[in-house]
CSV table of C-alpha atoms in Angstrom, one decimal:
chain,number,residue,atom,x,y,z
A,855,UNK,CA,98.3,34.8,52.0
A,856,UNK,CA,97.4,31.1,53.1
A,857,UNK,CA,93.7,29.9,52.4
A,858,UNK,CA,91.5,29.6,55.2
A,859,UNK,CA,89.8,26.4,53.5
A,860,UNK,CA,90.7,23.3,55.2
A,861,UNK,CA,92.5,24.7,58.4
A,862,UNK,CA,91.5,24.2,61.9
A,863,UNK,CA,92.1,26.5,64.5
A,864,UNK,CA,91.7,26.1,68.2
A,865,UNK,CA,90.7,29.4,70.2
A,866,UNK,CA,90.6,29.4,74.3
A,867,UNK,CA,88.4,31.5,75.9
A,868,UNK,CA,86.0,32.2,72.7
A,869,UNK,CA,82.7,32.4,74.9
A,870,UNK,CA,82.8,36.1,75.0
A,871,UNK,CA,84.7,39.3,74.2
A,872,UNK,CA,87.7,39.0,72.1
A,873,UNK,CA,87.8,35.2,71.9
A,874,UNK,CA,84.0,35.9,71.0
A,875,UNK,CA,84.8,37.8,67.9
A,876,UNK,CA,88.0,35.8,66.7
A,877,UNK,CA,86.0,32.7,66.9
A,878,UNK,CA,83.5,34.6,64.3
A,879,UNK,CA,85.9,36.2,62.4
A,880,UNK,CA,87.7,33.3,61.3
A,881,UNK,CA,84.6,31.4,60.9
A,882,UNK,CA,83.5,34.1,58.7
A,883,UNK,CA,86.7,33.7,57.0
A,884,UNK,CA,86.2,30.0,56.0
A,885,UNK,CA,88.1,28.1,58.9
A,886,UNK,CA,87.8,25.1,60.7
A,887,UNK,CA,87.4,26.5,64.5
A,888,UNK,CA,87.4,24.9,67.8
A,889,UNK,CA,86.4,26.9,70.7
A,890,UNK,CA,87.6,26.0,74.2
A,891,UNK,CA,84.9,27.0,76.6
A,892,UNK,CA,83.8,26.3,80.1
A,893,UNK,CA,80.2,25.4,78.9
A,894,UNK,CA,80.3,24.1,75.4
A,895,UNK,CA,76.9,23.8,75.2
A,896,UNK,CA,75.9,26.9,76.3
A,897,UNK,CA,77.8,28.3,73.4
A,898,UNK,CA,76.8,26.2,70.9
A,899,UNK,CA,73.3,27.5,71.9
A,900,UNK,CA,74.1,30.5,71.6
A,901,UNK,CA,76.5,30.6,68.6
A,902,UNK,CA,73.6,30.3,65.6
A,903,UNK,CA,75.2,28.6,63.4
A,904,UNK,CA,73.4,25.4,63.3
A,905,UNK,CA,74.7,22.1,63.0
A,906,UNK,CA,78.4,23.0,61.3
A,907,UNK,CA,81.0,20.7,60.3
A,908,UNK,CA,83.1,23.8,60.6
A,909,UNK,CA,82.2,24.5,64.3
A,910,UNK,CA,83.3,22.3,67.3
A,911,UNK,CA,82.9,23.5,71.0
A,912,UNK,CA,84.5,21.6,73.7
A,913,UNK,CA,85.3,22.1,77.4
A,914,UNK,CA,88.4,23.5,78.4
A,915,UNK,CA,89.1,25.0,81.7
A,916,UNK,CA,92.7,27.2,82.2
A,917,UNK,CA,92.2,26.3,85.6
A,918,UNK,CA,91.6,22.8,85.5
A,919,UNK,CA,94.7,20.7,83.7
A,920,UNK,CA,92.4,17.6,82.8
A,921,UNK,CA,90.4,19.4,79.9
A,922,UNK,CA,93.4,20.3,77.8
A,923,UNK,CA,94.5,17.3,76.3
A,924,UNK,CA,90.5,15.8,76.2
A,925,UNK,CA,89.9,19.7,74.0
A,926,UNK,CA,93.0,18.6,71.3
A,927,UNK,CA,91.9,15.0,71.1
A,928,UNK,CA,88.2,16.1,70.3
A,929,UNK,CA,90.0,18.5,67.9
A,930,UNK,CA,91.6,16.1,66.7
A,931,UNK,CA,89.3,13.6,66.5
A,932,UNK,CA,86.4,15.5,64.3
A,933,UNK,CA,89.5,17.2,61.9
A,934,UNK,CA,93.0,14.8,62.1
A,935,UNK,CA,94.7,17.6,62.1
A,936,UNK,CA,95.6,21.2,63.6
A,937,UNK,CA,96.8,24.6,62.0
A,938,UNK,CA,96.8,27.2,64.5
A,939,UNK,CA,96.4,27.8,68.4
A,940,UNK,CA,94.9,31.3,69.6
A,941,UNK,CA,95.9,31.7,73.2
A,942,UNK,CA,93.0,34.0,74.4
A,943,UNK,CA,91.8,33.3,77.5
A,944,UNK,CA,92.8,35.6,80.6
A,945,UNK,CA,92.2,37.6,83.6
A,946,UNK,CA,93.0,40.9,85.6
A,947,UNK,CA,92.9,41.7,89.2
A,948,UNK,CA,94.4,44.5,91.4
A,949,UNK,CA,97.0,42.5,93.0
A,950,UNK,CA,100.3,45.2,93.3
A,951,UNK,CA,103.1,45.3,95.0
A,952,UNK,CA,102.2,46.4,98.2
A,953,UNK,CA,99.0,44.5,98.6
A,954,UNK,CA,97.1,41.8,97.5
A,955,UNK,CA,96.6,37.6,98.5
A,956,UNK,CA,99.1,35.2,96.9
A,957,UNK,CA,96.1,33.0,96.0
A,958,UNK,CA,95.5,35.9,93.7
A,959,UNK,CA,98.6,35.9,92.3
A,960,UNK,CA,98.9,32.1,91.8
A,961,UNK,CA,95.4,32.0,90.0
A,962,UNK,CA,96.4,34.7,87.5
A,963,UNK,CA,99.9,33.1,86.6
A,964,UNK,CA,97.7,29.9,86.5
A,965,UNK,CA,94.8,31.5,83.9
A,966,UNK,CA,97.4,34.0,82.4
A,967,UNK,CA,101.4,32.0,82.1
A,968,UNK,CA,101.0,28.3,82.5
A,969,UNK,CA,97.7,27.7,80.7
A,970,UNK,CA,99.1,29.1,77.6
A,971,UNK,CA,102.4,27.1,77.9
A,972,UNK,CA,101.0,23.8,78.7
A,973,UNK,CA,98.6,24.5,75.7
A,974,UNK,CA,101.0,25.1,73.6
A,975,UNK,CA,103.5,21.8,74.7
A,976,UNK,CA,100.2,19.8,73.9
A,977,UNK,CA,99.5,21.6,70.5
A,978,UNK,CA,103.1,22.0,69.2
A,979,UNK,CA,103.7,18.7,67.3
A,980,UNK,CA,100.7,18.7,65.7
A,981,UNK,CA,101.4,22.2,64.8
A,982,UNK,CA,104.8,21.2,63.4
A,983,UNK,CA,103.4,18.8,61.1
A,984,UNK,CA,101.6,21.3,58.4
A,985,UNK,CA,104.2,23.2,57.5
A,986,UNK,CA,102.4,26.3,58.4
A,987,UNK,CA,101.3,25.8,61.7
A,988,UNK,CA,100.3,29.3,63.4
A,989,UNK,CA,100.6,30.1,67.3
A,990,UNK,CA,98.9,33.6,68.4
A,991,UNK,CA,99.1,35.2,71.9
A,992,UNK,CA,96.7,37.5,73.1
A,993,UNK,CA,99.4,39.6,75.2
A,994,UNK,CA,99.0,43.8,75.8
A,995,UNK,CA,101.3,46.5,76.4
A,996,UNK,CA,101.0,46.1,79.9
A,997,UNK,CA,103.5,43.4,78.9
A,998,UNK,CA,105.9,46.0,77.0
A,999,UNK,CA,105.8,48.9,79.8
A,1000,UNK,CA,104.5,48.6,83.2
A,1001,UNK,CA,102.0,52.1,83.9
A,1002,UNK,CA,99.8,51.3,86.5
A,1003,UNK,CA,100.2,49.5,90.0
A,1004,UNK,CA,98.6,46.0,88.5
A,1005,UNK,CA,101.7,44.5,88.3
A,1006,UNK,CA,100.6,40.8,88.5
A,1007,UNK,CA,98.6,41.2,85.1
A,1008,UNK,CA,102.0,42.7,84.0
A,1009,UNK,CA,103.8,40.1,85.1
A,1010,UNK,CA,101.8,37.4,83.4
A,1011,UNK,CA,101.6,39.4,80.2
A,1012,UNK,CA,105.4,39.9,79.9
A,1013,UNK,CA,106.1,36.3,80.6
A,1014,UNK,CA,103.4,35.7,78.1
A,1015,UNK,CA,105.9,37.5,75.4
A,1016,UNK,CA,108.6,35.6,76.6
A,1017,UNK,CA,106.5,32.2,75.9
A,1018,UNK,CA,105.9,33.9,72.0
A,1019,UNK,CA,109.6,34.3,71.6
A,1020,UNK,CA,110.3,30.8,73.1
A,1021,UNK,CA,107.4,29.0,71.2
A,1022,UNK,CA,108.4,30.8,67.6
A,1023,UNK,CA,112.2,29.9,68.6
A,1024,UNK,CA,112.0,26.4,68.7
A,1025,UNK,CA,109.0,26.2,66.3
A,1026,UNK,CA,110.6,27.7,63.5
A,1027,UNK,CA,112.7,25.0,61.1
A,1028,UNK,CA,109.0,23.4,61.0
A,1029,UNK,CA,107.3,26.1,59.5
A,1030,UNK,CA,105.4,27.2,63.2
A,1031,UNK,CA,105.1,31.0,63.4
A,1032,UNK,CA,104.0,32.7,66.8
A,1033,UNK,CA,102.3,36.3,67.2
A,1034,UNK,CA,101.6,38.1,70.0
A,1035,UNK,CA,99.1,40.6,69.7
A,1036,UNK,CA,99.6,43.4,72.5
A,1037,UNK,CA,96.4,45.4,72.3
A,1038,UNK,CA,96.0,48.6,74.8
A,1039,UNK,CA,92.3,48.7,76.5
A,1040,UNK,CA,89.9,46.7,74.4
A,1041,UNK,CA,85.5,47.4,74.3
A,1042,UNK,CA,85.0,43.8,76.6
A,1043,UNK,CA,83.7,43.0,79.9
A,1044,UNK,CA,87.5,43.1,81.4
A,1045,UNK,CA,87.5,47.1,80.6
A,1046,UNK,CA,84.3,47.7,81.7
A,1047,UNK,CA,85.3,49.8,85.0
A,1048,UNK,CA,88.5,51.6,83.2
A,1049,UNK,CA,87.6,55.5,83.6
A,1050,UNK,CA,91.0,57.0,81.8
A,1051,UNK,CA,89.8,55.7,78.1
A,1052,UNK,CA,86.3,56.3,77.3
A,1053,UNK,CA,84.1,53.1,76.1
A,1054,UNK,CA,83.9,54.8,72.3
A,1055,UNK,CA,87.5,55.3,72.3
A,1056,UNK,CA,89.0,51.9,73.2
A,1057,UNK,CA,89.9,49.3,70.4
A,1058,UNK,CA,86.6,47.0,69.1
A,1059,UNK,CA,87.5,43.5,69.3
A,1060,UNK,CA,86.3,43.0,65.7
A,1061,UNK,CA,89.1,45.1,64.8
A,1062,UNK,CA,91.7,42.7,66.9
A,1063,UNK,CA,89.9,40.0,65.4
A,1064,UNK,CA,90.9,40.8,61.7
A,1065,UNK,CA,94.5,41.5,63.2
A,1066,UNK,CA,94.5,38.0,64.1
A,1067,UNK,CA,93.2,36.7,61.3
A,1068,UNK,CA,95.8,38.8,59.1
A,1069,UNK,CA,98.6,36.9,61.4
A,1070,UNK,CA,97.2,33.6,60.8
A,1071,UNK,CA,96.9,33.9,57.1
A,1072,UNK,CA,100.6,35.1,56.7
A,1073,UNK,CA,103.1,33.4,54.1
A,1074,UNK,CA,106.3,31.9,56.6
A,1075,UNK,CA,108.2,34.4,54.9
A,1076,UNK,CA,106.5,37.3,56.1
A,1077,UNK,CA,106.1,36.2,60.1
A,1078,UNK,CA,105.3,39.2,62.2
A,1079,UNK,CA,106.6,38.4,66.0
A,1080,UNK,CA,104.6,41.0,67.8
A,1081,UNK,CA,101.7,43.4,66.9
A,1082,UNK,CA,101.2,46.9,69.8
A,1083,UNK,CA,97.9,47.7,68.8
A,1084,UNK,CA,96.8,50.9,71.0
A,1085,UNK,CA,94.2,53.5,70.7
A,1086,UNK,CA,95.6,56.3,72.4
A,1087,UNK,CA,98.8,58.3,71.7
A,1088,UNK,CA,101.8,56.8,74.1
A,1089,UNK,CA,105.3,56.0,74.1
A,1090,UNK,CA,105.6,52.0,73.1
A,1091,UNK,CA,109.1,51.8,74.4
């Protein structure tokens, strides 16, 4: 397994829920992390970690272009270099088939498709140039199987695999290896109103947090392309 000493990791959407507890878990671990947030500063209030050369939190907005590049030159800037990308942040709504605005549409393919991707194009040569540079997706199975009428989120989420598969295509020869975690309903704010899957029974994002730092810390020889985590018993096609 590789060392966490020394690498730097940049996590979107680490203010709360699962971005919340990779950003600790890997801090916990020993790496370098830097959390794109809306309100940097309200995190760092709230983080309690104190002044930490191993803590940078910077503005990034999925919605807004401009803070992408500005979050990997600060990144850059404090560390001169960059190891991994966790592509966390995203959102939900009820937009189906039959109904639904296409504003709705177009600002969940924003948050959920082309944040990651432009991310990503940003990130990737920096990525290439460690040898072991590490690209995770925070996908779900509702991008491996479609079983409800949301089918924007699906949508997003299955062209968020096909952006794994693409990114750990062309990244390979340099030693860049993508994972996309796929996890079924998860204990965070975005579950809150699910009724099928009691709270207790759904997956705690300290658990998905140890599954992303397993993926990170991976040898290039033993690259896993995509994790289903679920917590009920279901065909995974």
């Amino acid at each position: 397994m590789l060392a966490p000493e020394g690498r730097i990791i940049m996590i979107s959407g680490a203010s709360r829920g699962i971005g919340r507890a990779i950003a600790e878990r890997l801090y916990g671990k020993g790496y370098s992390v830097s959390l794109g947030v809306r309100d940097p500063k309200a995190l760092a209030a709230q983080w309690g970690k104190g002044e930490s050369a191993r803590l940078l939190c910077c503005r990034f907005d999925a919605e807004d272009r401009a803070t992408f590049a500005p979050w990997l030159e600060a990144t850059l800037a404090r560390y001169g270099r960059l190891d991994g990308l966790v592509n966390n942040v995203g959102i939900s709504n009820r937009f189906s088939i039959e109904e639904g605005d296409e504003a709705e549409l177009d600002r969940l393919l924003a948050i959920n498709v082309k944040a990651p991707l432009f991310l990503t194009r940003l990130c990737l040569p920096h990525l290439r140039k460690c040898d072991a540079g590490r690209v995770v997706n925070i996908g779900s199975l509702s991008g491996k199987r479609v079983r409800n009428d949301n089918i924007a989120y699906a949508m997003s989420k299955f062209a968020l695999m096909a952006l794994s598969h693409g990114t750990r295509r062309v990244g390979w020869e340099d030693g860049v290896r993508v994972t996309a975690i796929c996890p079924s309903f998860v204990r965070t704010d975005l579950t809150s109103g699910v009724t099928k899957v009691a709270r207790e029974d759904m997956i705690d994002p300290d658990d998905l947090a140890e599954l992303v730092a397993t993926a990170i810390a991976l040898p290039n020889t033993a690259a896993v392309a995509e994790l289903l985590v679920n917590c009920t018993l279901e065909d995974m096609l």
